[in-house]
PDB file of C-alpha atoms in Angstrom:
ATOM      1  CA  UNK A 257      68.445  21.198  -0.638  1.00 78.00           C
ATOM      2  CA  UNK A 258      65.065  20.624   0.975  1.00 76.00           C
ATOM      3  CA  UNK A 259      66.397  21.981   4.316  1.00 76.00           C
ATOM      4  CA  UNK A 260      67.916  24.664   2.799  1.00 76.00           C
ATOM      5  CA  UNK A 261      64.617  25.424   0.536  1.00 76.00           C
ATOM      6  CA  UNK A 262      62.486  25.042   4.284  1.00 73.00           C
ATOM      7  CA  UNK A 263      65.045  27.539   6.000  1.00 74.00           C
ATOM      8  CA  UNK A 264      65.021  30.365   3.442  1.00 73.00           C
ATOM      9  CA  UNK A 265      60.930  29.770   2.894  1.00 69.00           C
ATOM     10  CA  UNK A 266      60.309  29.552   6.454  1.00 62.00           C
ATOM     11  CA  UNK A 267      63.144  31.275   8.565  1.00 60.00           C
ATOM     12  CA  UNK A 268      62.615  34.616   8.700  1.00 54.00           C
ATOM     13  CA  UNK A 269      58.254  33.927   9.339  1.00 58.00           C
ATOM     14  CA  UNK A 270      59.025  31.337  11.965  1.00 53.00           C
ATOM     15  CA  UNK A 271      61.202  33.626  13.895  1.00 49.00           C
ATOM     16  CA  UNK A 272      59.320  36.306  13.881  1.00 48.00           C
ATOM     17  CA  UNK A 273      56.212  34.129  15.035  1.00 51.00           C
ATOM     18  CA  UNK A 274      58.812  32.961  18.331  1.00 43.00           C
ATOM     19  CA  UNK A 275      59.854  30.095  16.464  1.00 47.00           C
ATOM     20  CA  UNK A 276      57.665  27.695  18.655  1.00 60.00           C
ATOM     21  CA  UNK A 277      57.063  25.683  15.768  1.00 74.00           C
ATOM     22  CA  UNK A 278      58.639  22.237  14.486  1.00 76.00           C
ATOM     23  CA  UNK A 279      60.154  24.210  11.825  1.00 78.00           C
ATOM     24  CA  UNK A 280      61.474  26.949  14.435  1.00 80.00           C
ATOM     25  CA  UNK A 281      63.685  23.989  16.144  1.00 84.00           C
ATOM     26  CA  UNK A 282      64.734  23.702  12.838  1.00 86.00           C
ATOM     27  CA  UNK A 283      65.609  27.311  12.371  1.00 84.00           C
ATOM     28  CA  UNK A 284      67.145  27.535  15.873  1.00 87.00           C
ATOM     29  CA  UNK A 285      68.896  24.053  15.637  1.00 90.00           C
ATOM     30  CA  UNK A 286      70.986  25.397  12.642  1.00 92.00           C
ATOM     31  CA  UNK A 287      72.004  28.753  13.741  1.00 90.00           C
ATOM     32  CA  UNK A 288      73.277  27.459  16.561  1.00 92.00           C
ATOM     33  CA  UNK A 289      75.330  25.150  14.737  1.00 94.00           C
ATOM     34  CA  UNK A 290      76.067  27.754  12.019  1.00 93.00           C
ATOM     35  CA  UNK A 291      76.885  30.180  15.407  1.00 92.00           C
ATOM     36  CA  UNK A 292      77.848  33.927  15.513  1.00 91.00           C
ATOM     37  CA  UNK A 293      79.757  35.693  13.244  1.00 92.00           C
ATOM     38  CA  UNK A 294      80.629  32.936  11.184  1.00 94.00           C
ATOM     39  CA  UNK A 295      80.637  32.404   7.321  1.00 95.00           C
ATOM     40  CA  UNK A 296      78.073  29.941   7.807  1.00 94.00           C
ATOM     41  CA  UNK A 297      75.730  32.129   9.681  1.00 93.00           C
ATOM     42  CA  UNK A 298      76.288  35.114   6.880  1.00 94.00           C
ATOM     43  CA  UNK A 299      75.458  32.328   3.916  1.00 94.00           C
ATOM     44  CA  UNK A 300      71.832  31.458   5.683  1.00 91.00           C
ATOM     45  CA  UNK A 301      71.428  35.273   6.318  1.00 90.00           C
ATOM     46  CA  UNK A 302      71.775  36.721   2.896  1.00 91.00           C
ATOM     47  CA  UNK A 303      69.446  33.349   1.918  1.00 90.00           C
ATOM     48  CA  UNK A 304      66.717  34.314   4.129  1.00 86.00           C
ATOM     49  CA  UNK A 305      67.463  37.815   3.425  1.00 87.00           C
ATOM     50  CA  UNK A 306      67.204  37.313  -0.452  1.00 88.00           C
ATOM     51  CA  UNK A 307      64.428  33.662  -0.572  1.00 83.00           C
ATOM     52  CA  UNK A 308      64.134  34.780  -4.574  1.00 86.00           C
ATOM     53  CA  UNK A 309      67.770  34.326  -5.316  1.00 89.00           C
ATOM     54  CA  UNK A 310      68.688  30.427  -6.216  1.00 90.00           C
ATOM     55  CA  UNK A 311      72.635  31.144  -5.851  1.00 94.00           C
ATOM     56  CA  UNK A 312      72.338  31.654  -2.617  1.00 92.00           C
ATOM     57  CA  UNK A 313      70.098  28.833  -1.867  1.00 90.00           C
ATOM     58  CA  UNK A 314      72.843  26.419  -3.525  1.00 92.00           C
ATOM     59  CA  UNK A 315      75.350  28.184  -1.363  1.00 95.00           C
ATOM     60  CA  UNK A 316      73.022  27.585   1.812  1.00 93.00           C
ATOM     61  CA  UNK A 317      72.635  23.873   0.618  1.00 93.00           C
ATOM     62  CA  UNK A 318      75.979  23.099   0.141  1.00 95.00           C
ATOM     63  CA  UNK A 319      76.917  24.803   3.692  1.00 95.00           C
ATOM     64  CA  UNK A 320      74.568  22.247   5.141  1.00 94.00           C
ATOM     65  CA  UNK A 321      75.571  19.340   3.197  1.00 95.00           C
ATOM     66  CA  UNK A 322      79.381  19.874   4.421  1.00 96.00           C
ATOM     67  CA  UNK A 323      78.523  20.224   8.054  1.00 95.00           C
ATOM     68  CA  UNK A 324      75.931  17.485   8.286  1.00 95.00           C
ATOM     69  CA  UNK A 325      79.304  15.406   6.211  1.00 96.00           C
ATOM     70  CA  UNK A 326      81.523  16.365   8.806  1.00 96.00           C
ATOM     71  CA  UNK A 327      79.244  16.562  12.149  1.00 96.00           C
ATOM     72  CA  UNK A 328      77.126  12.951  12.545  1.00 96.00           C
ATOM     73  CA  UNK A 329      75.416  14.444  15.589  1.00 96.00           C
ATOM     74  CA  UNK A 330      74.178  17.747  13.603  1.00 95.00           C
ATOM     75  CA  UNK A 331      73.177  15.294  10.796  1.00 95.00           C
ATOM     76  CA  UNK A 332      71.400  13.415  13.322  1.00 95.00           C
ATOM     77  CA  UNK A 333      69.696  16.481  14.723  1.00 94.00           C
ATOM     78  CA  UNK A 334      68.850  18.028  11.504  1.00 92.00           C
ATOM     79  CA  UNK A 335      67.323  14.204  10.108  1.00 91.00           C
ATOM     80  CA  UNK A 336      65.022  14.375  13.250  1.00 90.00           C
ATOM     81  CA  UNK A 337      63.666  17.948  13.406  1.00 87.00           C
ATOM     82  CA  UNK A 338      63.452  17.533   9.248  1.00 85.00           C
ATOM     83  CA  UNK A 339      60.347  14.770  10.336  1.00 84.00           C
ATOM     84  CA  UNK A 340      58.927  16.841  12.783  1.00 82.00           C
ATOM     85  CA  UNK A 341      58.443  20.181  10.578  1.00 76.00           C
ATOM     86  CA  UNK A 342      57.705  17.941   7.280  1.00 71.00           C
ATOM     87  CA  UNK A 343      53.990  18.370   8.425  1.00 67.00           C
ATOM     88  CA  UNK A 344      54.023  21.606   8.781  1.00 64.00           C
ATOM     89  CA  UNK A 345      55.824  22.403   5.559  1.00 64.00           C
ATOM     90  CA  UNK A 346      53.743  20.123   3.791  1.00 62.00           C
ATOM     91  CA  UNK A 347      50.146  22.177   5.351  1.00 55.00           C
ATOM     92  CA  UNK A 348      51.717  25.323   3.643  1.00 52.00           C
ATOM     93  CA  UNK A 349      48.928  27.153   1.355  1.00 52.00           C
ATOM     94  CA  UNK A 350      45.823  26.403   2.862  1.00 55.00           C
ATOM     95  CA  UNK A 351      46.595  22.763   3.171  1.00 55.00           C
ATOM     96  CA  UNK A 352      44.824  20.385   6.215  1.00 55.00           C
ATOM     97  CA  UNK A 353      47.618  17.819   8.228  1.00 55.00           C
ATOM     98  CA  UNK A 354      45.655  15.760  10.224  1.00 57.00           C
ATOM     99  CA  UNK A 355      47.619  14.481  13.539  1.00 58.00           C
ATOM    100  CA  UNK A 356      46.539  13.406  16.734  1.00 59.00           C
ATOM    101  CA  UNK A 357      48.740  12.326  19.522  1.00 60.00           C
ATOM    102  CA  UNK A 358      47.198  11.074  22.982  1.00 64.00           C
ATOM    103  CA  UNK A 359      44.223   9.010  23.947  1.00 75.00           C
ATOM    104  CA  UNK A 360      40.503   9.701  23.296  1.00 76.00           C
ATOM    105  CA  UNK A 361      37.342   7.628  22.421  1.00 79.00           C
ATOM    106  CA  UNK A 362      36.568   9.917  19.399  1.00 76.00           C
ATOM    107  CA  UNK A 363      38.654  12.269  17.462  1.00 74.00           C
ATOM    108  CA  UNK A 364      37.276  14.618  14.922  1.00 74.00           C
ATOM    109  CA  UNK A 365      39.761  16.911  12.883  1.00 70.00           C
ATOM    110  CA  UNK A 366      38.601  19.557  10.167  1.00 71.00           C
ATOM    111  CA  UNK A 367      39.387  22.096   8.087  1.00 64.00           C
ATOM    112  CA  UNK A 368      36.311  24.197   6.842  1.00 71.00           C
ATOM    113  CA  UNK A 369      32.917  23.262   7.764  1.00 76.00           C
ATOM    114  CA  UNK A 370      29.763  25.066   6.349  1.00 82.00           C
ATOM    115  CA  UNK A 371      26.483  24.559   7.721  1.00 83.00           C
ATOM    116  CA  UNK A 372      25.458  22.806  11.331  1.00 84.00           C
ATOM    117  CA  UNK A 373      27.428  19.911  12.771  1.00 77.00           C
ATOM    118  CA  UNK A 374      25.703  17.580  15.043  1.00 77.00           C
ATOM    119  CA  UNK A 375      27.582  14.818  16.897  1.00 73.00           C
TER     120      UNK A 375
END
C-alpha cells in the first residue's frame, strides 16, 4: 500500500520533473513492469489520474501485491528502489533529509539559515 500511496502521490510530479529522482526509478521501474496497454498499466493510470479516490488506490495496491507475489525479481527491484526514494518521500512538506555520500574533512548540511554564517 505504501508503494502504491508513493506512486499515485508522486507519479504524475516526478514525471513531469524527468523522473531523475529515486522515486522516478520507482515510477519508471513499475510501468515497465506494468507495460503498454495492459490492465495493469490502466489501474496505475486512473490512480494517478484520480490520487483523491481510495478505490483505486486499493486496486493499484493489490495490482502490486500480485505481481511482486508472482515476480521475485520485480519484488526485489521494487524492495530496493522503495529504500532509495524513502528519503525523499519522507522530506515531503518542507521537511530537511540529511545525507552525505563521499569523503570530506567537514560536512555541513542545512535547511534555513537566517543571519551570517562564519566557518
Amino acid at each position: 500500500m505504501a508503494v502504491a500511496t508513493a506512486l499515485v502521490a508522486k507519479g504524475a510530479e516526478t514525471l513531469a520533473d524527468a523522473g531523475r529522482s529515486a522515486v522516478g526509478a520507482l515510477v519508471r521501474l513499475v510501468r515497465r513492469r506494468f507495460g503498454s496497454g495492459t490492465q495493469e498499466v490502466a489501474v496505475l493510470d486512473e490512480a494517478v489520474a484520480h490520487p483523491a479516490d481510495r478505490e483505486r488506490l486499493i486496486a493499484l495496491a493489490e495490482v502490486l501485491a500480485r505481481l511482486m507475489a508472482a515476480d521475485r525479481l520485480f519484488r526485489h527491484q521494487i524492495e530496493a528502489c522503495w529504500r532509495e526514494a524513502a528519503p525523499e518521500l519522507a522530506a515531503d512538506h518542507g521537511g530537511v533529509i540529511n545525507q552525505f555520500s563521499g569523503s570530506a574533512d567537514k560536512v555541513v548540511q542545512a535547511r534555513d539559515i537566517y543571519g551570517d554564517v562564519t566557518f
